[in-house]
Every structure is written in C-alpha cells, then in structure tokens.
mmCIF file of C-alpha atoms in Angstrom:
data_model
loop_
_atom_site.group_PDB
_atom_site.id
_atom_site.type_symbol
_atom_site.label_atom_id
_atom_site.label_comp_id
_atom_site.label_asym_id
_atom_site.label_seq_id
_atom_site.Cartn_x
_atom_site.Cartn_y
_atom_site.Cartn_z
ATOM 1 C CA MET A 121 -68.161 30.618 93.650
ATOM 2 C CA LYS A 122 -69.769 27.602 92.019
ATOM 3 C CA CYS A 123 -68.912 24.477 94.092
ATOM 4 C CA VAL A 124 -69.325 21.050 92.596
ATOM 5 C CA LEU A 125 -68.469 17.909 94.556
ATOM 6 C CA PHE A 126 -66.293 15.238 93.024
ATOM 7 C CA ALA A 127 -67.930 11.788 93.199
ATOM 8 C CA LEU A 128 -67.696 8.526 91.551
ATOM 9 C CA VAL A 129 -70.206 5.810 90.581
ATOM 10 C CA ALA A 130 -69.278 2.381 92.119
ATOM 11 C CA ALA A 131 -68.663 -0.606 89.879
ATOM 12 C CA VAL A 132 -71.632 -2.771 90.958
ATOM 13 C CA ALA A 133 -74.232 -0.580 92.662
ATOM 14 C CA ALA A 134 -73.399 2.544 90.671
ATOM 15 C CA ALA A 135 -73.402 4.376 93.958
ATOM 16 C CA PRO A 136 -71.711 7.855 94.099
ATOM 17 C CA ILE A 137 -68.798 8.389 96.420
ATOM 18 C CA LYS A 138 -67.000 11.523 97.393
ATOM 19 C CA LEU A 139 -63.212 11.517 97.725
ATOM 20 C CA CYS A 140 -61.521 13.073 100.784
ATOM 21 C CA THR A 141 -58.077 13.970 101.939
ATOM 22 C CA ILE A 142 -56.945 12.565 105.382
ATOM 23 C CA ASN A 143 -58.442 15.576 107.043
ATOM 24 C CA ARG A 144 -61.726 15.340 105.071
ATOM 25 C CA ASN A 145 -61.138 18.078 102.505
ATOM 26 C CA VAL A 146 -63.453 17.142 99.625
ATOM 27 C CA LEU A 147 -62.223 16.824 96.112
ATOM 28 C CA SER A 148 -64.321 19.336 94.121
ATOM 29 C CA GLU A 149 -64.407 21.181 90.833
ATOM 30 C CA ASP A 150 -64.732 24.886 89.926
ATOM 31 C CA ASN A 151 -64.587 26.117 86.322
ATOM 32 C CA LYS A 152 -63.131 22.917 85.159
ATOM 33 C CA VAL A 153 -60.329 22.919 87.804
ATOM 34 C CA LEU A 154 -60.054 20.457 90.641
ATOM 35 C CA TYR A 155 -59.343 21.530 94.134
ATOM 36 C CA THR A 156 -59.794 20.485 97.743
ATOM 37 C CA GLY A 157 -62.155 22.274 100.182
ATOM 38 C CA LYS A 158 -64.424 21.884 103.106
ATOM 39 C CA ARG A 159 -67.081 24.373 102.006
ATOM 40 C CA CYS A 160 -68.662 22.099 99.446
ATOM 41 C CA VAL A 161 -71.694 20.578 101.052
ATOM 42 C CA SER A 162 -73.820 19.340 98.197
ATOM 43 C CA ASP A 163 -74.614 15.717 98.218
ATOM 44 C CA ASN A 164 -75.248 15.552 94.436
ATOM 45 C CA PRO A 165 -72.635 13.465 92.524
ATOM 46 C CA MET A 166 -71.196 15.557 89.792
ATOM 47 C CA PHE A 167 -68.747 13.042 88.344
ATOM 48 C CA ASP A 168 -69.423 9.578 86.968
ATOM 49 C CA TYR A 169 -66.869 6.783 87.091
ATOM 50 C CA ASP A 170 -67.084 4.104 84.575
ATOM 51 C CA PRO A 171 -65.148 1.021 85.848
ATOM 52 C CA ALA A 172 -65.082 -0.549 82.390
ATOM 53 C CA THR A 173 -63.551 2.452 80.562
ATOM 54 C CA LYS A 174 -62.085 4.027 83.832
ATOM 55 C CA LEU A 175 -63.228 7.442 82.686
ATOM 56 C CA LEU A 176 -64.011 10.140 85.214
ATOM 57 C CA LYS A 177 -66.693 12.322 83.627
ATOM 58 C CA SER A 178 -68.067 15.619 84.929
ATOM 59 C CA LYS A 179 -71.900 15.627 84.909
ATOM 60 C CA ASP A 180 -71.804 19.368 84.602
ATOM 61 C CA THR A 181 -69.637 19.681 81.529
ATOM 62 C CA ASN A 182 -69.585 16.113 80.232
ATOM 63 C CA ARG A 183 -65.902 16.368 80.036
ATOM 64 C CA CYS A 184 -63.470 13.837 81.517
ATOM 65 C CA LEU A 185 -60.410 14.125 83.601
ATOM 66 C CA LYS A 186 -57.304 13.823 81.545
ATOM 67 C CA ILE A 187 -53.453 14.102 81.583
ATOM 68 C CA LYS A 188 -51.908 16.162 78.856
ATOM 69 C CA LYS A 189 -49.203 13.830 77.674
ATOM 70 C CA GLN A 190 -46.448 16.359 76.801
ATOM 71 C CA GLU A 191 -46.942 18.819 79.783
ATOM 72 C CA MET A 192 -48.016 16.047 82.294
ATOM 73 C CA GLU A 193 -50.761 18.491 83.244
ATOM 74 C CA LEU A 194 -54.206 17.759 84.813
ATOM 75 C CA VAL A 195 -57.016 18.982 82.517
ATOM 76 C CA THR A 196 -60.587 18.126 81.486
ATOM 77 C CA ALA A 197 -61.331 17.142 77.828
ATOM 78 C CA PRO A 198 -64.069 15.695 75.654
ATOM 79 C CA CYS A 199 -64.490 12.068 76.814
ATOM 80 C CA GLU A 200 -62.829 9.419 74.665
ATOM 81 C CA ALA A 201 -62.808 5.820 75.815
ATOM 82 C CA THR A 202 -59.872 5.020 73.631
ATOM 83 C CA ASP A 203 -57.723 7.759 75.208
ATOM 84 C CA SER A 204 -55.525 5.929 77.810
ATOM 85 C CA TYR A 205 -54.679 9.358 79.333
ATOM 86 C CA GLN A 206 -58.237 9.672 80.488
ATOM 87 C CA ARG A 207 -58.181 6.356 82.473
ATOM 88 C CA TRP A 208 -57.970 6.312 86.232
ATOM 89 C CA GLU A 209 -57.746 3.556 88.871
ATOM 90 C CA LEU A 210 -59.038 3.956 92.358
ATOM 91 C CA GLY A 211 -57.549 2.008 95.304
ATOM 92 C CA SER A 212 -55.109 1.974 98.207
ATOM 93 C CA ASN A 213 -56.121 5.603 99.081
ATOM 94 C CA ARG A 214 -54.897 6.822 95.655
ATOM 95 C CA VAL A 215 -56.333 8.049 92.356
ATOM 96 C CA LYS A 216 -53.848 6.720 89.893
ATOM 97 C CA SER A 217 -53.472 7.178 86.129
ATOM 98 C CA ALA A 218 -53.786 3.895 84.220
ATOM 99 C CA ALA A 219 -51.511 5.221 81.466
ATOM 100 C CA VAL A 220 -48.563 6.771 83.216
ATOM 101 C CA ASP A 221 -46.927 6.928 86.673
ATOM 102 C CA ARG A 222 -48.943 9.798 87.939
ATOM 103 C CA CYS A 223 -51.403 10.228 90.862
ATOM 104 C CA LEU A 224 -53.611 13.043 91.953
ATOM 105 C CA LYS A 225 -51.963 15.237 94.568
ATOM 106 C CA ALA A 226 -54.457 16.836 96.928
ATOM 107 C CA SER A 227 -53.210 19.185 99.610
ATOM 108 C CA THR A 228 -54.726 19.008 103.051
ATOM 109 C CA GLU A 229 -54.938 22.832 102.983
ATOM 110 C CA PRO A 230 -58.434 23.936 101.807
ATOM 111 C CA ASP A 231 -59.056 25.691 98.500
ATOM 112 C CA THR A 232 -55.927 24.311 96.925
ATOM 113 C CA ALA A 233 -55.622 23.180 93.361
ATOM 114 C CA VAL A 234 -55.204 19.469 92.787
ATOM 115 C CA THR A 235 -52.166 18.586 90.744
ATOM 116 C CA LEU A 236 -50.197 15.539 89.517
ATOM 117 C CA ALA A 237 -47.169 13.836 90.986
ATOM 118 C CA LYS A 238 -45.311 10.576 90.496
ATOM 119 C CA CYS A 239 -47.276 8.033 92.420
ATOM 120 C CA ASP A 240 -46.172 7.206 96.026
ATOM 121 C CA LEU A 241 -48.005 3.906 96.705
ATOM 122 C CA SER A 242 -46.762 3.665 100.230
ATOM 123 C CA THR A 243 -48.792 4.760 103.296
ATOM 124 C CA SER A 244 -47.029 8.109 103.373
ATOM 125 C CA LEU A 245 -49.026 11.191 104.134
ATOM 126 C CA LYS A 246 -46.306 13.564 103.188
ATOM 127 C CA SER A 247 -46.831 13.035 99.497
ATOM 128 C CA ASN A 248 -50.507 14.462 99.728
ATOM 129 C CA GLN A 249 -51.757 11.688 97.571
ATOM 130 C CA PHE A 250 -54.153 10.194 100.097
ATOM 131 C CA LEU A 251 -57.621 10.244 98.614
ATOM 132 C CA ALA A 252 -60.340 7.834 99.884
ATOM 133 C CA ASP A 253 -64.109 7.430 100.023
ATOM 134 C CA CYS A 254 -65.223 10.152 102.455
ATOM 135 C CA ASP A 255 -67.437 7.551 104.318
ATOM 136 C CA SER A 256 -64.211 5.645 105.171
ATOM 137 C CA VAL A 257 -62.318 8.733 106.366
ATOM 138 C CA GLU A 258 -62.705 9.411 110.112
ATOM 139 C CA SER A 259 -63.557 12.810 111.441
ATOM 140 C CA THR A 260 -60.701 12.570 113.888
ATOM 141 C CA TYR A 261 -57.440 10.614 113.843
ATOM 142 C CA LEU A 262 -55.191 10.367 116.829
ATOM 143 C CA THR A 263 -51.457 9.992 117.430
ATOM 144 C CA ILE A 264 -50.051 8.181 120.506
ATOM 145 C CA THR A 265 -46.814 9.587 121.834
ATOM 146 C CA PRO A 266 -44.792 7.787 124.525
ATOM 147 C CA THR A 267 -43.279 10.018 127.287
ATOM 148 C CA VAL A 268 -39.941 8.458 126.642
ATOM 149 C CA GLY A 269 -37.811 8.416 123.545
ATOM 150 C CA LYS A 270 -39.450 11.107 121.377
ATOM 151 C CA LEU A 271 -41.290 8.414 119.424
ATOM 152 C CA LEU A 272 -44.693 7.733 117.979
ATOM 153 C CA LEU A 273 -46.662 4.467 118.174
ATOM 154 C CA SER A 274 -47.309 2.871 114.792
ATOM 155 C CA GLU A 275 -48.774 -0.261 113.311
ATOM 156 C CA PHE A 276 -46.950 -2.366 110.803
ATOM 157 C CA ASP A 277 -47.926 -5.778 109.476
ATOM 158 C CA GLY A 278 -50.305 -6.364 112.486
ATOM 159 C CA SER A 279 -47.780 -5.462 115.106
ATOM 160 C CA LEU A 280 -47.293 -2.322 117.269
ATOM 161 C CA TYR A 281 -44.053 -0.245 117.359
ATOM 162 C CA ALA A 282 -42.570 2.786 118.926
ATOM 163 C CA ASP A 283 -40.394 4.608 116.396
ATOM 164 C CA LYS A 284 -39.375 8.039 115.073
ATOM 165 C CA GLU A 285 -42.107 9.924 113.319
ATOM 166 C CA VAL A 286 -42.319 9.358 109.541
ATOM 167 C CA LYS A 287 -45.736 10.927 108.821
ATOM 168 C CA ASN A 288 -47.539 7.943 107.459
ATOM 169 C CA LEU A 289 -50.945 6.355 107.929
ATOM 170 C CA ASN A 290 -49.463 3.734 110.169
ATOM 171 C CA GLU A 291 -49.043 6.327 112.932
ATOM 172 C CA LEU A 292 -52.751 7.175 113.139
ATOM 173 C CA PHE A 293 -55.348 5.638 115.342
ATOM 174 C CA VAL A 294 -59.069 5.955 116.097
ATOM 175 C CA TRP A 295 -60.670 5.771 119.534
ATOM 176 C CA ASP A 296 -63.953 3.943 119.715
ATOM 177 C CA HIS A 297 -64.928 5.539 123.009
ATOM 178 C CA PRO A 298 -68.268 3.714 123.693
ATOM 179 C CA ASN A 299 -66.594 0.287 123.209
ATOM 180 C CA GLY A 300 -63.068 1.225 124.628
ATOM 181 C CA MET A 301 -61.272 0.143 121.467
ATOM 182 C CA LEU A 302 -58.220 1.430 119.586
ATOM 183 C CA LYS A 303 -58.229 0.942 115.792
ATOM 184 C CA SER A 304 -55.224 1.307 113.586
ATOM 185 C CA ALA A 305 -55.933 3.536 110.548
ATOM 186 C CA SER A 306 -53.448 1.638 108.346
ATOM 187 C CA LYS A 307 -54.669 -1.803 109.077
ATOM 188 C CA ASN A 308 -58.266 -1.072 110.048
ATOM 189 C CA GLN A 309 -57.807 -3.555 112.887
ATOM 190 C CA CYS A 310 -58.047 -3.063 116.644
ATOM 191 C CA LEU A 311 -55.252 -3.264 119.212
ATOM 192 C CA ASP A 312 -55.529 -6.724 120.848
ATOM 193 C CA ALA A 313 -53.668 -8.120 123.911
ATOM 194 C CA TYR A 314 -53.837 -11.912 124.173
ATOM 195 C CA SER A 315 -52.571 -14.262 126.747
ATOM 196 C CA VAL A 316 -49.613 -16.470 125.850
ATOM 197 C CA ASP A 317 -48.784 -17.839 129.271
ATOM 198 C CA LYS A 318 -49.921 -17.388 132.849
ATOM 199 C CA GLY A 319 -49.612 -13.563 133.510
ATOM 200 C CA LYS A 320 -47.931 -12.954 130.144
ATOM 201 C CA PHE A 321 -49.498 -11.192 127.198
ATOM 202 C CA LYS A 322 -48.612 -10.267 123.555
ATOM 203 C CA LEU A 323 -49.891 -7.370 121.362
ATOM 204 C CA HIS A 324 -51.074 -7.386 117.767
ATOM 205 C CA THR A 325 -53.854 -5.984 115.740
ATOM 206 C CA TYR A 326 -56.836 -8.077 114.973
ATOM 207 C CA ALA A 327 -60.290 -7.745 113.289
ATOM 208 C CA CYS A 328 -62.275 -5.358 115.424
ATOM 209 C CA ASP A 329 -64.945 -7.154 117.435
ATOM 210 C CA VAL A 330 -66.963 -5.321 120.168
ATOM 211 C CA ASN A 331 -67.380 -8.809 121.879
ATOM 212 C CA ASN A 332 -63.645 -9.405 121.973
ATOM 213 C CA SER A 333 -62.476 -8.803 125.515
ATOM 214 C CA ASN A 334 -58.891 -8.729 124.327
ATOM 215 C CA GLN A 335 -59.512 -5.373 122.575
ATOM 216 C CA LYS A 336 -60.812 -3.377 125.590
ATOM 217 C CA TRP A 337 -58.752 -0.466 126.803
ATOM 218 C CA ASN A 338 -58.865 2.431 129.269
ATOM 219 C CA TYR A 339 -56.852 5.583 129.004
ATOM 220 C CA ASP A 340 -56.234 7.481 132.332
ATOM 221 C CA GLN A 341 -55.614 11.137 131.450
ATOM 222 C CA THR A 342 -54.190 11.738 134.878
ATOM 223 C CA THR A 343 -51.600 9.016 134.859
ATOM 224 C CA LYS A 344 -51.416 8.913 131.066
ATOM 225 C CA THR A 345 -51.508 5.144 131.103
ATOM 226 C CA LEU A 346 -53.142 2.845 128.657
ATOM 227 C CA LYS A 347 -54.557 0.062 130.876
ATOM 228 C CA HIS A 348 -56.154 -3.090 129.623
ATOM 229 C CA ALA A 349 -59.714 -3.164 130.725
ATOM 230 C CA THR A 350 -59.952 -6.976 130.821
ATOM 231 C CA HIS A 351 -56.478 -8.064 131.799
ATOM 232 C CA ALA A 352 -56.216 -6.586 135.198
ATOM 233 C CA GLY A 353 -52.967 -4.789 136.074
ATOM 234 C CA GLN A 354 -51.567 -4.820 132.503
ATOM 235 C CA CYS A 355 -50.422 -1.663 130.802
ATOM 236 C CA LEU A 356 -49.048 -0.710 127.426
ATOM 237 C CA ASP A 357 -45.282 -0.344 127.834
ATOM 238 C CA VAL A 358 -42.493 1.119 125.702
ATOM 239 C CA ASP A 359 -38.797 0.511 126.068
ATOM 240 C CA PRO A 360 -36.734 2.770 123.702
ATOM 241 C CA SER A 361 -33.708 0.534 124.211
ATOM 242 C CA TYR A 362 -35.333 -2.315 122.192
ATOM 243 C CA LYS A 363 -33.633 -2.380 118.784
ATOM 244 C CA ASP A 364 -36.728 -3.810 117.030
ATOM 245 C CA HIS A 365 -38.903 -0.975 118.676
ATOM 246 C CA HIS A 366 -41.691 -3.344 119.597
ATOM 247 C CA VAL A 367 -44.345 -2.263 122.132
ATOM 248 C CA GLN A 368 -45.323 -4.757 124.841
ATOM 249 C CA MET A 369 -47.700 -5.451 127.703
ATOM 250 C CA TRP A 370 -46.250 -5.165 131.222
ATOM 251 C CA GLU A 371 -47.466 -5.095 134.779
ATOM 252 C CA CYS A 372 -48.636 -1.584 135.509
ATOM 253 C CA THR A 373 -46.389 0.188 137.900
ATOM 254 C CA PRO A 374 -46.947 3.787 139.351
ATOM 255 C CA ASN A 375 -45.044 6.677 137.802
ATOM 256 C CA ASN A 376 -43.440 4.396 135.201
ATOM 257 C CA LEU A 377 -42.418 6.637 132.323
ATOM 258 C CA HIS A 378 -42.367 3.702 129.984
ATOM 259 C CA GLN A 379 -46.086 3.385 130.513
ATOM 260 C CA GLN A 380 -47.059 6.953 129.928
ATOM 261 C CA PHE A 381 -48.545 8.201 126.626
ATOM 262 C CA THR A 382 -50.138 11.388 125.244
ATOM 263 C CA ILE A 383 -52.990 10.859 122.933
ATOM 264 C CA ALA A 384 -53.754 13.845 120.720
ATOM 265 C CA PRO A 385 -55.673 14.734 117.517
ATOM 266 C CA TYR A 386 -53.689 14.368 114.385
ATOM 267 C CA LYS A 387 -52.761 17.533 112.550
ATOM 268 C CA PRO A 388 -51.477 17.358 109.062
#
C-alpha cells in the first residue's frame, strides 16, 4: 500500500515536520485518506503548510485538506485560499479548523482513519486529538504510581500532585537517565526540590537545567523510593489524606509506603 507521510512547512524556515500521536503513530495519507500508522518511514514531506493561507496541501495530489460543511466530513479538495473550510491552525498539540469547532482526531491504534471531532483544547488524551511535531514526542513516557491511595502523580501549574487517574498529559513524565532528571510532559519542566528552611524542602517544576542540583533524582527499584540525589535523606512522599493532593519532600524512612512508587511505561 502506498504510504505518504504527513508533514508541514514551518512558517519561517519552511522546514517540514511530521505529526505524531502521543505514542508516535505518524499522520499519513493513502489514496486521499488520512490515517495513523507506524509503518511509514519515508522522510519526504508530502504536505505543505502555508502559514499565511493556513492551507494544508498534498504534494502528491496538489489537493488540500478540507471539511465538508454540511456533513462535517474530512476530505481533500482542490486548494482554494478563499475557502475557510480549508484553513487549519497548529498548536497546543492540536490540528484545529480555523472555520469551525473541529479538530483532527487521530487514534493511537495503528492504521486507523483520521476523523473530525469537536475540539477538546485541554490536555486530555482520551479525546485522541493529541498531534504534535514528531521531534517533540518522546519515544517513551512514564507514569508514576504511589503504592498508597490508587493514585497517579501529575503536574499542574508547576506543582506536583497525587490524584485519581484522568488520562491526560499531566500524568506523563520522562526520565533523563544520564542526568538523573524527571521531566513533566505537560509543562516540559523538570521536578525540582528547593530548600525553604533548614532541613525543609518544597517541590515544583522548573526549567530543566543539567547543572541545577535541585533537579537530580535516584529511583531505587528495590525499595521503590524516589530519593533526591543532592538533598541527602530526602524522599518524595505522598499522603492520600491531604485534601489538596499535594506531593511533598520528607525525610526518607525505611518501608514507608508513602514513599514508594512504581514507575512504568505509559500505555494508551
């Protein structure tokens, strides 16, 4: 089957980019139909994005991506810069129509046709609207599950929480193993523990810096503890009784269930 990669030309450098789902399925085209799949390996850009007209044009067919107004159906059509239903906006991990409240919906299952849906502009992954530059999508995302409370760690507004799973980008993290750093997928910042008083520390996320000693962590797979590599004797700690669900730093204590976490690859 003919496999054509979906790519765009950037506004300034006119550089092509490929769009990926959260699990790196590439947005592709076959016989004028868009779908997601891993088997497309060509590096050749087959779509152009004009940031002035906001048209997405296939290099193969010279046709543009369009929404049929009446049916609200995704099609390709002869390119017309004056047709508002051929205009698309890229950003916030979405491909959004500039004319109506519709976004591309791309399944994380391979070889699935891309459709349209009302835009969900949150960080939700359940809507299957996540599409981003493949260069910015990590090969592996992780979830961090405390032993207590049936919760997941998540980032929100630069702080770390332990709450019930909601399946959004805030619940995903990336391990930078060589540098011992944990990065939030939603904020693109690293977990940072800083001193506020003698022997007391607070958590937040901060711009990742390999030279920032506050951002260094060790995970012990035997004890399941996330120990700070710089602040000796300090561990990540979760107390499910906290009504605001905040995660804290606390003195490491052996066999403390509040300081035990399972780190596992994210599976959509």
